[in-house]
Coordinates of C-alpha atoms in Angstrom, one line a residue:
M8 CA 80.5 -37.9 -65.8
G9 CA 81.0 -34.7 -63.9
T10 CA 81.1 -32.7 -67.1
K11 CA 77.9 -34.2 -68.4
S12 CA 76.1 -33.6 -65.1
T13 CA 77.2 -30.0 -65.2
A14 CA 76.0 -29.5 -68.7
V15 CA 72.6 -31.0 -67.9
K16 CA 72.3 -28.7 -64.8
A17 CA 73.1 -25.7 -67.0
L18 CA 70.5 -26.8 -69.6
R19 CA 67.9 -27.9 -67.2
P20 CA 68.8 -26.8 -63.7
W21 CA 65.5 -27.9 -62.3
I22 CA 66.4 -31.6 -62.7
A23 CA 68.8 -31.4 -59.8
S24 CA 65.9 -30.2 -57.6
Y25 CA 63.5 -33.0 -58.5
P26 CA 62.2 -35.0 -55.5
E27 CA 63.6 -38.4 -55.1
G28 CA 62.0 -41.0 -57.4
I29 CA 61.0 -38.6 -60.2
A30 CA 62.9 -38.6 -63.5
W31 CA 62.6 -35.8 -66.0
N32 CA 63.1 -38.2 -68.9
A33 CA 60.5 -40.7 -67.6
K34 CA 58.5 -42.6 -70.3
I35 CA 55.4 -40.6 -71.3
D36 CA 52.2 -42.6 -72.0
T37 CA 50.3 -41.2 -74.9
R38 CA 47.5 -43.7 -75.2
P39 CA 44.1 -41.9 -75.7
V40 CA 42.5 -41.1 -72.4
H41 CA 39.2 -42.9 -73.1
E42 CA 41.2 -46.1 -73.7
Q43 CA 43.0 -45.7 -70.4
V44 CA 39.8 -45.0 -68.5
L45 CA 38.0 -48.0 -70.1
A46 CA 41.0 -50.2 -69.2
A47 CA 40.8 -49.0 -65.6
C48 CA 37.0 -49.8 -65.6
A49 CA 37.8 -53.4 -66.9
K50 CA 40.5 -53.9 -64.3
N51 CA 38.3 -53.2 -61.2
P52 CA 34.6 -52.9 -62.3
A53 CA 33.2 -53.1 -58.8
A54 CA 35.2 -50.2 -57.5
L55 CA 33.7 -46.7 -56.9
A56 CA 34.3 -44.4 -59.8
L57 CA 32.0 -41.4 -59.3
D58 CA 30.3 -40.0 -56.2
F59 CA 27.7 -37.2 -56.8
L60 CA 26.0 -35.9 -53.7
G61 CA 26.0 -39.5 -52.4
G62 CA 24.8 -41.1 -55.6
T63 CA 27.5 -43.5 -56.8
T64 CA 28.7 -45.1 -60.1
S65 CA 31.0 -48.1 -60.3
F66 CA 33.8 -48.3 -62.8
G67 CA 31.9 -51.2 -64.5
D68 CA 28.7 -49.1 -64.8
L69 CA 30.8 -46.1 -66.1
A70 CA 32.2 -48.3 -68.9
K71 CA 28.8 -49.6 -69.9
K72 CA 27.4 -46.0 -70.1
I73 CA 30.4 -44.6 -72.0
T74 CA 30.2 -47.4 -74.6
A75 CA 26.4 -47.1 -74.9
F76 CA 26.6 -43.3 -75.4
A77 CA 29.4 -43.7 -78.0
G78 CA 27.4 -46.2 -79.9
A79 CA 24.3 -44.0 -79.9
L80 CA 26.3 -41.0 -81.0
Q81 CA 27.5 -42.9 -84.0
Q82 CA 24.2 -44.4 -84.9
Q83 CA 21.8 -41.6 -84.1
F84 CA 23.9 -38.6 -84.9
G85 CA 26.5 -39.9 -87.3
I86 CA 29.3 -38.9 -85.1
K87 CA 32.7 -40.0 -86.5
K88 CA 36.3 -39.1 -86.4
G89 CA 36.6 -35.3 -86.4
S90 CA 32.9 -34.6 -85.5
R91 CA 32.6 -31.8 -82.9
V92 CA 30.3 -32.3 -80.0
A93 CA 29.7 -29.5 -77.5
L94 CA 29.3 -30.2 -73.8
M95 CA 27.5 -27.6 -71.6
L96 CA 27.3 -29.4 -68.3
P97 CA 28.2 -28.7 -64.7
N98 CA 29.9 -31.4 -62.7
T99 CA 27.6 -34.4 -62.7
P100 CA 28.1 -38.1 -63.7
F101 CA 26.7 -37.1 -67.1
Y102 CA 29.9 -35.1 -67.9
P103 CA 32.5 -38.0 -67.8
I104 CA 30.1 -40.3 -69.6
A105 CA 29.5 -37.8 -72.4
Y106 CA 33.2 -36.7 -72.5
Y107 CA 34.6 -40.2 -72.9
G108 CA 31.7 -41.3 -75.0
V109 CA 32.4 -38.6 -77.6
L110 CA 36.1 -39.6 -77.6
R111 CA 35.2 -43.3 -78.0
A112 CA 33.0 -42.4 -80.9
G113 CA 35.9 -40.6 -82.6
G114 CA 34.5 -37.1 -81.9
I115 CA 36.1 -34.0 -80.6
V116 CA 34.9 -32.5 -77.3
V117 CA 34.1 -28.8 -77.3
N118 CA 33.7 -27.6 -73.7
C119 CA 31.2 -24.8 -73.0
N120 CA 30.9 -22.9 -69.7
P121 CA 27.2 -22.9 -68.6
L122 CA 27.9 -19.5 -67.0
Y123 CA 28.6 -18.0 -70.4
T124 CA 26.1 -15.7 -72.0
V125 CA 24.2 -16.9 -75.1
Q126 CA 26.3 -14.5 -77.1
E127 CA 29.6 -16.1 -75.9
L128 CA 28.2 -19.6 -76.4
S129 CA 27.1 -18.7 -79.9
H130 CA 30.6 -17.7 -80.9
I131 CA 32.1 -21.0 -79.5
T132 CA 29.5 -23.4 -81.0
S133 CA 29.3 -21.7 -84.4
H134 CA 33.1 -21.2 -84.7
A135 CA 33.7 -24.9 -83.8
G136 CA 30.9 -26.2 -86.0
A137 CA 29.4 -28.2 -83.2
D138 CA 26.0 -29.3 -84.4
V139 CA 25.2 -31.4 -81.4
L140 CA 25.2 -30.1 -77.8
V141 CA 24.9 -32.2 -74.6
T142 CA 23.3 -30.3 -71.8
L143 CA 21.1 -30.5 -68.7
D144 CA 17.4 -29.9 -68.1
L145 CA 18.0 -27.4 -65.3
A146 CA 16.0 -24.4 -66.6
Q147 CA 18.8 -21.8 -66.3
I148 CA 21.1 -23.9 -68.4
Y149 CA 18.5 -25.4 -70.8
E150 CA 17.2 -21.9 -71.8
K151 CA 20.7 -21.1 -73.2
A152 CA 20.8 -24.3 -75.1
E153 CA 17.4 -23.7 -76.5
A154 CA 18.4 -20.2 -77.6
L155 CA 21.5 -21.7 -79.5
V156 CA 19.2 -24.0 -81.4
R157 CA 16.7 -21.2 -82.3
A158 CA 19.6 -19.1 -83.6
G159 CA 20.8 -22.0 -85.7
H160 CA 24.2 -22.4 -84.0
V161 CA 23.3 -25.9 -82.8
Q162 CA 21.2 -28.4 -84.7
S163 CA 20.4 -31.0 -82.0
L164 CA 20.3 -31.2 -78.2
I165 CA 21.0 -34.2 -76.0
V166 CA 19.4 -33.4 -72.7
C167 CA 20.3 -35.1 -69.4
H168 CA 17.6 -35.3 -66.7
F169 CA 19.3 -33.8 -63.6
P170 CA 17.4 -35.9 -61.0
D171 CA 18.8 -39.0 -62.6
A172 CA 22.2 -38.1 -61.2
L173 CA 20.9 -38.1 -57.6
P174 CA 20.6 -41.0 -55.1
L175 CA 17.0 -42.4 -55.0
V176 CA 15.7 -40.5 -51.9
K177 CA 17.2 -37.1 -53.1
K178 CA 15.8 -37.8 -56.6
V179 CA 12.3 -38.2 -55.3
L180 CA 12.6 -35.1 -53.0
Y181 CA 14.1 -33.0 -55.8
T182 CA 11.4 -34.0 -58.3
V183 CA 8.7 -33.0 -55.8
A184 CA 10.2 -29.9 -54.2
K185 CA 12.2 -28.4 -57.0
R186 CA 10.3 -29.3 -60.1
K187 CA 10.1 -25.6 -61.0
D188 CA 13.9 -25.6 -61.5
L189 CA 13.5 -28.0 -64.3
A190 CA 12.8 -27.0 -67.9
S191 CA 9.6 -28.4 -69.5
I192 CA 11.2 -30.1 -72.5
S193 CA 7.9 -31.2 -74.1
K194 CA 6.8 -27.5 -74.1
S195 CA 10.1 -26.3 -75.4
S196 CA 10.1 -24.4 -78.7
V197 CA 12.8 -26.8 -80.0
A198 CA 11.3 -30.0 -78.5
G199 CA 11.6 -31.7 -81.9
K200 CA 15.3 -31.4 -81.9
V201 CA 15.8 -32.8 -78.4
V202 CA 16.9 -36.4 -77.6
K203 CA 17.0 -37.7 -74.1
F204 CA 20.4 -38.8 -72.7
S205 CA 18.7 -41.7 -70.9
D206 CA 17.1 -43.0 -74.1
M207 CA 20.5 -43.0 -75.8
L208 CA 22.0 -45.1 -73.0
A209 CA 19.0 -47.5 -73.0
R210 CA 19.7 -48.4 -76.7
G211 CA 22.8 -50.2 -75.6
A212 CA 24.2 -49.9 -79.1
P213 CA 27.8 -51.0 -79.3
P214 CA 30.1 -48.5 -80.9
S215 CA 32.0 -49.2 -84.1
P216 CA 35.8 -49.3 -83.7
V217 CA 37.7 -46.0 -84.4
V218 CA 41.4 -46.0 -85.1
I219 CA 43.0 -43.0 -83.3
D220 CA 46.3 -41.5 -84.3
P221 CA 47.2 -39.9 -80.9
Q222 CA 49.8 -37.5 -82.3
N223 CA 47.6 -36.0 -84.9
D224 CA 43.9 -36.6 -84.1
I225 CA 42.2 -33.9 -82.0
A226 CA 40.5 -34.9 -78.7
V227 CA 39.4 -31.6 -77.3
Q228 CA 38.9 -28.2 -78.9
Q229 CA 39.2 -26.0 -75.8
Y230 CA 38.3 -22.4 -76.1
T231 CA 40.6 -19.8 -74.6
G232 CA 41.6 -16.3 -75.6
G233 CA 44.0 -13.4 -75.5
T234 CA 43.7 -9.7 -75.1
T235 CA 41.3 -9.6 -78.1
G236 CA 38.5 -11.1 -76.0
L237 CA 37.5 -13.5 -78.8
P238 CA 38.1 -17.0 -77.6
K239 CA 40.3 -19.2 -79.7
G240 CA 39.9 -22.9 -80.1
A241 CA 43.1 -24.6 -78.8
L242 CA 43.5 -28.0 -80.6
L243 CA 44.6 -30.6 -78.1
T244 CA 45.5 -33.9 -79.5
H245 CA 44.9 -37.3 -77.8
A246 CA 48.6 -37.4 -77.2
N247 CA 48.7 -33.8 -75.7
I248 CA 46.1 -34.7 -73.1
A249 CA 47.5 -38.2 -72.4
A250 CA 51.0 -36.8 -72.1
N251 CA 50.0 -34.3 -69.5
M252 CA 48.2 -37.0 -67.6
S253 CA 51.3 -39.1 -67.7
Q254 CA 53.5 -36.2 -66.6
I255 CA 51.2 -35.4 -63.7
D256 CA 51.2 -39.1 -62.7
H257 CA 55.0 -39.2 -62.6
W258 CA 55.1 -35.9 -60.6
G259 CA 52.5 -37.1 -58.2
C260 CA 54.4 -40.3 -57.0
G261 CA 51.1 -42.2 -56.5
V262 CA 49.0 -39.3 -55.2
F263 CA 46.4 -39.9 -57.8
A264 CA 46.3 -43.7 -57.4
P265 CA 44.0 -45.8 -55.1
P266 CA 43.3 -45.6 -52.2
S267 CA 43.2 -41.8 -52.9
K268 CA 39.9 -40.0 -53.5
V269 CA 39.9 -36.8 -55.5
V270 CA 37.6 -33.9 -54.9
A271 CA 36.1 -32.4 -58.1
V272 CA 34.5 -29.1 -57.0
L273 CA 36.3 -27.2 -59.9
P274 CA 34.2 -27.5 -63.1
F275 CA 35.2 -30.2 -65.6
F276 CA 34.7 -27.8 -68.5
H277 CA 37.8 -25.9 -67.2
I278 CA 41.0 -27.4 -68.5
F279 CA 42.6 -27.6 -65.1
A280 CA 39.7 -29.7 -63.6
M281 CA 39.3 -31.7 -66.8
T282 CA 42.8 -33.0 -66.6
V283 CA 43.6 -33.1 -62.8
C284 CA 40.1 -33.7 -61.3
M285 CA 38.8 -36.2 -63.9
N286 CA 41.2 -37.6 -66.4
V287 CA 44.1 -38.4 -64.2
P288 CA 42.3 -40.1 -61.3
L289 CA 39.8 -42.0 -63.4
S290 CA 42.6 -43.4 -65.6
N291 CA 44.2 -44.6 -62.4
G292 CA 41.0 -46.3 -61.2
T293 CA 40.7 -43.6 -58.5
P294 CA 37.2 -42.3 -57.4
V295 CA 36.2 -38.8 -58.2
I296 CA 33.9 -37.1 -55.6
M297 CA 31.9 -34.4 -57.4
L298 CA 30.1 -31.2 -56.5
P299 CA 28.0 -29.4 -59.1
R300 CA 29.3 -26.0 -57.9
F301 CA 31.2 -24.5 -55.1
E302 CA 29.2 -24.0 -51.9
L303 CA 31.2 -23.8 -48.7
K304 CA 28.8 -25.9 -46.6
S305 CA 28.4 -28.6 -49.3
L306 CA 32.2 -28.8 -49.7
L307 CA 32.8 -29.2 -46.0
N308 CA 30.0 -31.8 -45.8
L309 CA 31.6 -33.7 -48.7
L310 CA 35.1 -33.6 -47.1
T311 CA 33.6 -34.8 -43.8
R312 CA 31.5 -37.6 -45.4
T313 CA 34.1 -39.0 -47.8
R314 CA 37.4 -38.2 -46.2
A315 CA 38.7 -37.4 -49.7
N316 CA 42.5 -36.7 -49.5
V317 CA 43.3 -34.9 -52.8
M318 CA 41.8 -31.6 -53.7
P319 CA 42.7 -29.4 -56.7
A320 CA 41.6 -25.9 -56.0
V321 CA 41.8 -22.2 -57.0
P322 CA 42.9 -19.5 -54.5
T323 CA 39.4 -18.2 -54.3
L324 CA 38.2 -21.5 -52.9
L325 CA 41.1 -21.8 -50.4
A326 CA 40.4 -18.2 -49.3
A327 CA 36.8 -18.9 -48.7
L328 CA 37.6 -22.1 -46.6
A329 CA 40.2 -20.2 -44.6
R330 CA 38.1 -17.1 -44.0
D331 CA 34.8 -18.8 -42.9
K332 CA 34.6 -19.1 -39.2
S333 CA 32.5 -22.3 -39.5
T334 CA 35.4 -24.2 -41.1
T335 CA 37.1 -26.5 -38.6
T336 CA 40.5 -28.4 -38.6
E337 CA 38.6 -31.6 -38.2
Q338 CA 36.6 -31.1 -41.4
L339 CA 39.8 -30.7 -43.4
A340 CA 41.7 -33.4 -41.5
G341 CA 41.4 -35.9 -44.4
L342 CA 43.1 -33.7 -46.9
E343 CA 46.7 -34.7 -47.6
V344 CA 47.4 -32.8 -50.9
V345 CA 45.9 -29.6 -52.1
I346 CA 46.9 -28.3 -55.5
S347 CA 46.3 -24.6 -56.2
G348 CA 46.1 -23.5 -59.8
G349 CA 44.2 -21.2 -62.2
A350 CA 45.6 -18.0 -60.6
A351 CA 48.5 -16.9 -58.5
L352 CA 48.3 -18.1 -54.9
P353 CA 48.8 -15.1 -52.5
N354 CA 51.0 -15.8 -49.5
E355 CA 48.3 -14.6 -47.1
I356 CA 45.9 -17.3 -48.4
R357 CA 48.6 -19.9 -48.2
A358 CA 49.3 -19.0 -44.6
N359 CA 45.6 -18.8 -43.6
F360 CA 44.8 -22.2 -45.1
G361 CA 47.9 -23.7 -43.5
R362 CA 46.6 -22.8 -40.1
L363 CA 43.5 -25.0 -40.7
S364 CA 45.0 -27.8 -42.7
K365 CA 48.2 -29.9 -42.5
A366 CA 47.8 -30.9 -46.1
T367 CA 50.7 -30.2 -48.5
L368 CA 49.6 -27.1 -50.4
A369 CA 51.3 -27.1 -53.8
E370 CA 51.0 -24.3 -56.3
G371 CA 51.0 -25.3 -60.0
Y372 CA 51.0 -23.4 -63.2
G373 CA 49.7 -24.1 -66.6
L374 CA 47.6 -22.8 -69.6
T375 CA 45.0 -24.2 -71.9
E376 CA 47.5 -24.5 -74.7
A377 CA 49.6 -26.9 -72.6
S378 CA 46.8 -29.2 -71.6
P379 CA 47.4 -27.4 -69.1
V380 CA 50.2 -28.2 -66.5
V381 CA 53.7 -26.8 -67.1
C382 CA 55.2 -26.4 -63.6
C383 CA 54.2 -27.6 -60.2
A384 CA 55.5 -27.6 -56.7
A385 CA 56.3 -31.0 -55.3
L386 CA 53.3 -32.9 -54.0
R387 CA 55.0 -35.0 -51.4
V388 CA 57.7 -32.7 -50.0
S389 CA 58.0 -29.0 -49.4
S390 CA 59.0 -26.5 -52.2
K391 CA 60.4 -23.0 -52.2
P392 CA 57.7 -20.5 -51.0
M393 CA 56.1 -18.2 -53.6
S394 CA 57.4 -20.4 -56.4
I395 CA 55.2 -22.2 -59.0
G396 CA 57.6 -25.1 -58.6
L397 CA 59.6 -26.9 -61.2
P398 CA 58.9 -27.8 -64.8
I399 CA 57.2 -31.3 -64.8
P400 CA 58.8 -34.3 -66.5
A401 CA 59.5 -34.0 -70.3
T402 CA 58.8 -30.3 -70.2
D403 CA 61.4 -27.7 -71.2
I404 CA 61.0 -24.0 -70.4
R405 CA 63.0 -20.8 -71.1
F406 CA 62.7 -17.1 -70.4
V407 CA 63.0 -14.6 -73.2
D408 CA 63.6 -10.9 -73.0
V409 CA 60.3 -9.2 -73.8
D410 CA 61.9 -6.6 -76.0
T411 CA 64.9 -8.3 -77.7
Q412 CA 63.3 -11.8 -77.7
K413 CA 66.6 -13.3 -76.8
P414 CA 66.9 -15.9 -73.9
V415 CA 67.8 -14.4 -70.5
G416 CA 70.0 -15.8 -67.8
I417 CA 69.2 -17.3 -64.4
G418 CA 67.4 -14.8 -62.2
E419 CA 66.6 -12.4 -65.1
D420 CA 63.0 -11.6 -65.9
G421 CA 61.6 -12.6 -69.3
E422 CA 58.6 -14.2 -70.9
L423 CA 58.1 -17.8 -70.0
Q424 CA 58.1 -20.1 -73.0
V425 CA 57.4 -23.8 -73.1
K426 CA 58.2 -27.0 -75.1
G427 CA 56.8 -30.4 -74.3
P428 CA 54.5 -33.2 -75.5
Q429 CA 51.5 -31.5 -73.8
V430 CA 51.8 -28.4 -76.0
M431 CA 48.8 -27.9 -78.4
K432 CA 48.9 -28.6 -82.1
G433 CA 47.7 -25.0 -82.7
Y434 CA 44.5 -23.0 -82.9
F435 CA 41.5 -24.0 -84.9
E436 CA 41.4 -22.1 -88.2
D437 CA 43.6 -19.3 -86.9
E438 CA 46.9 -18.8 -88.6
D439 CA 47.5 -15.4 -87.0
G440 CA 46.8 -16.9 -83.6
D441 CA 49.3 -19.7 -84.3
S442 CA 52.0 -17.3 -85.4
G443 CA 51.6 -15.2 -82.3
A444 CA 51.4 -18.2 -80.0
F445 CA 54.8 -19.7 -80.9
M446 CA 58.4 -18.4 -81.2
D447 CA 60.9 -20.7 -82.8
G448 CA 58.8 -23.7 -81.9
W449 CA 58.3 -22.6 -78.3
L450 CA 54.9 -21.8 -76.9
R451 CA 54.6 -18.3 -75.6
T452 CA 52.7 -18.0 -72.4
G453 CA 52.5 -14.2 -72.1
D454 CA 53.7 -14.5 -68.5
V455 CA 56.8 -12.8 -67.2
G456 CA 59.0 -14.3 -64.6
H457 CA 62.4 -15.9 -63.9
M458 CA 64.1 -19.1 -62.8
D459 CA 66.5 -19.3 -59.9
E460 CA 69.8 -21.3 -59.8
D461 CA 67.9 -24.3 -58.5
G462 CA 65.5 -24.3 -61.3
Y463 CA 62.5 -23.0 -59.3
V464 CA 60.2 -20.8 -61.4
F465 CA 58.8 -17.5 -60.1
L466 CA 56.2 -15.4 -62.0
V467 CA 56.1 -11.6 -61.6
D468 CA 53.6 -10.2 -64.1
R469 CA 51.6 -10.9 -67.2
I470 CA 52.2 -9.4 -70.6
K471 CA 48.6 -9.7 -71.5
D472 CA 45.8 -7.6 -70.1
L473 CA 44.0 -10.8 -69.3
I474 CA 42.3 -10.8 -65.9
I475 CA 42.0 -14.1 -64.1
C476 CA 39.0 -14.2 -61.7
S477 CA 38.6 -17.3 -59.6
G478 CA 40.7 -19.2 -62.1
F479 CA 38.6 -18.1 -65.1
N480 CA 39.8 -15.9 -67.9
V481 CA 38.1 -12.6 -68.2
Y482 CA 38.8 -10.4 -71.2
P483 CA 38.7 -6.6 -70.7
R484 CA 37.6 -6.0 -74.3
T485 CA 34.5 -8.2 -73.7
I486 CA 33.4 -5.9 -70.9
E487 CA 34.5 -2.7 -72.7
E488 CA 32.4 -3.6 -75.8
A489 CA 29.4 -4.3 -73.6
L490 CA 29.7 -1.0 -71.8
M491 CA 30.1 0.9 -75.0
T492 CA 26.6 -0.2 -76.1
H493 CA 25.2 1.9 -73.2
P494 CA 23.9 5.2 -74.6
A495 CA 25.6 7.3 -71.9
V496 CA 29.1 5.8 -72.2
D497 CA 31.6 7.7 -74.3
E498 CA 34.8 5.8 -73.5
T499 CA 35.7 3.0 -71.2
N500 CA 38.8 1.1 -70.2
V501 CA 38.8 -2.0 -68.0
I502 CA 41.7 -3.2 -65.8
G503 CA 42.2 -6.1 -63.5
V504 CA 42.9 -5.3 -59.8
P505 CA 43.9 -7.5 -56.8
D506 CA 40.9 -9.0 -55.1
D507 CA 41.0 -10.9 -51.8
Y508 CA 38.3 -13.3 -52.8
R509 CA 38.7 -13.8 -56.6
G510 CA 42.4 -13.2 -56.9
E511 CA 41.7 -10.6 -59.5
A512 CA 38.6 -8.7 -60.4
P513 CA 37.7 -6.3 -63.3
V514 CA 37.3 -2.6 -62.6
A515 CA 35.7 -0.3 -65.3
Y516 CA 36.9 3.3 -65.8
I517 CA 34.3 5.3 -67.6
K518 CA 34.0 8.6 -69.4
L519 CA 30.4 9.6 -69.9
K520 CA 29.1 11.6 -72.9
E521 CA 28.5 15.2 -72.3
G522 CA 25.1 15.9 -70.7
Q523 CA 24.6 12.2 -70.0
S524 CA 24.5 10.5 -66.6
A525 CA 24.6 6.9 -65.3
T526 CA 25.2 5.4 -61.9
P527 CA 27.1 2.2 -61.0
A528 CA 23.8 0.5 -60.2
Q529 CA 22.3 1.4 -63.6
L530 CA 25.4 0.2 -65.4
K531 CA 25.4 -3.1 -63.5
Q532 CA 21.7 -3.6 -64.3
F533 CA 22.4 -2.8 -68.0
L534 CA 25.2 -5.4 -68.1
Q535 CA 23.2 -8.2 -66.5
E536 CA 22.3 -9.9 -69.8
K537 CA 25.5 -9.0 -71.6
L538 CA 28.1 -10.3 -69.2
N539 CA 28.3 -13.4 -67.0
K540 CA 28.8 -13.0 -63.2
I541 CA 32.5 -13.5 -63.4
E542 CA 32.9 -10.7 -65.9
M543 CA 30.8 -8.2 -64.0
P544 CA 33.1 -5.3 -62.8
K545 CA 33.4 -5.0 -59.1
E546 CA 33.6 -1.2 -59.4
F547 CA 32.7 1.5 -61.9
I548 CA 34.9 4.6 -61.7
F549 CA 33.9 7.8 -63.5
R550 CA 36.5 10.2 -64.9
E551 CA 36.2 13.3 -67.1
A552 CA 38.9 12.0 -69.3
L553 CA 40.7 8.6 -69.7
P554 CA 44.5 8.5 -70.2
K555 CA 45.8 7.7 -73.6
T556 CA 49.1 6.7 -75.2
L557 CA 50.9 9.0 -77.7
V558 CA 49.2 7.2 -80.5
G559 CA 45.8 7.8 -78.9
K560 CA 45.2 4.3 -77.6
L561 CA 43.5 4.1 -74.2
S562 CA 46.2 3.2 -71.7
K563 CA 45.7 0.8 -68.8
K564 CA 49.1 1.5 -67.2
E565 CA 48.0 4.8 -65.7
L566 CA 44.7 3.4 -64.6
R567 CA 46.4 0.7 -62.6
E568 CA 48.6 3.3 -61.0
D569 CA 45.5 5.5 -60.3
Y570 CA 43.6 2.6 -58.7
A571 CA 46.6 1.6 -56.5
R572 CA 47.0 5.2 -55.4
M573 CA 43.3 5.4 -54.5
K574 CA 43.5 2.2 -52.5
A575 CA 46.6 3.4 -50.7
E576 CA 44.9 6.7 -49.7
K577 CA 41.9 4.9 -48.3
S578 CA 43.9 2.5 -46.2

């Protein structure tokens, strides 16, 4: 017995550090998520499922709308197993209805960030082959959807009427006071290709049965990317998504079950929120309290009104809560568990938030290709500070030397690699991406770190040049290519730098063409239509020459050193 125990500790040292009641080899449920959610709806139809700015949806109503939407997708649009349907929606009740409706119809969800530029959205929708796009009639979002149809990247739009998501009084007030914020669909240049979401639900058409093979059928094609800047479609099977939900459930020890209430201020189109803020609670029959976007006052009002006790967050959000002088301990008193993900959690933010809230603040780690959670600090008891916690149940990890690609020992730095039922099937139509993503069957994360003798994982750096701003991936090449279209720019190199608010932020180093001039304000104005707000550089730094490697490639290493030196001199 002792020998076996020692062998297990050597193979998976983290198991010995698991909190009481959690088993690494726990049974993993891989039933499709829409089946689990519909089962939760049937179990307690009168219970609260969704709260959106005070407007509520019961689990029974949620089930009716999901099935009605699925039936309409099949009958009106011919959606069947393997059909790709794009969703470009902020957090509203429309999102879970559309998401589970697509899955119930047999389709594949393709998430689109409404903040993306038309150019970015064009790549995703055309690459995925998503002919149908579900979106909102808020003008700033609808205009992008309209452009995608005009360009031929999308054939049909299903448009949700934003005021329908609001409680009655707010709906009336919004329709009167903010009508200008809504797109005029009847006057749209693509009006003939628009179907109203409400009309589809009103049909009440029952969906035809669809047989799902969880291990092989794709549920979500989630776009992510690497240093190339071109997003890749990670193919997440029904089993991948359900497995990660099950793993999180085991790890949470009831955190996501009633009577909990989960705050969804992170956007559902992001893999972290899709899994942790929506799929896990709703499959447990737990209400989800939504905000369409992060606004400090709105979030504080939500926490005060609902006394929600579980809040997945990103460090940016926690920093804003802790920094704002209007935030009070009483407003955060209902919180019991806060899970930070999407980017590294600085110790300063952890300490500042801890002064306001007694909630357990647990840092987690994941990536799109793992549906996404890989490691997490314990949610009920304390963990080692500055660690991303332990590998969650059914997950194996190893660290591999970046140069020799051989496994390293305890305490030695190497690339973090992952195996588990949550790991994606591969990338959509990208054999080169697949070969680079895996090593001997292990998913490569591109993150460098180590494990201590107790199995706790610590990250120290990233191999990739990827910049993570407020939990979102920002690709230097995207910014560089946009800058290079400016007539005065000769060379540019973009790096990520520490940022108190966003975790990281892009900074652009620029060499101008001889005899040309440009100011930071002019460059920012030039980039407004080419980059989204998250991608916009926080600084533009001009140099007469940019450092290069021996083979002539622009080098980021020297720029990072240069920026750190400049900051040190100013402080």
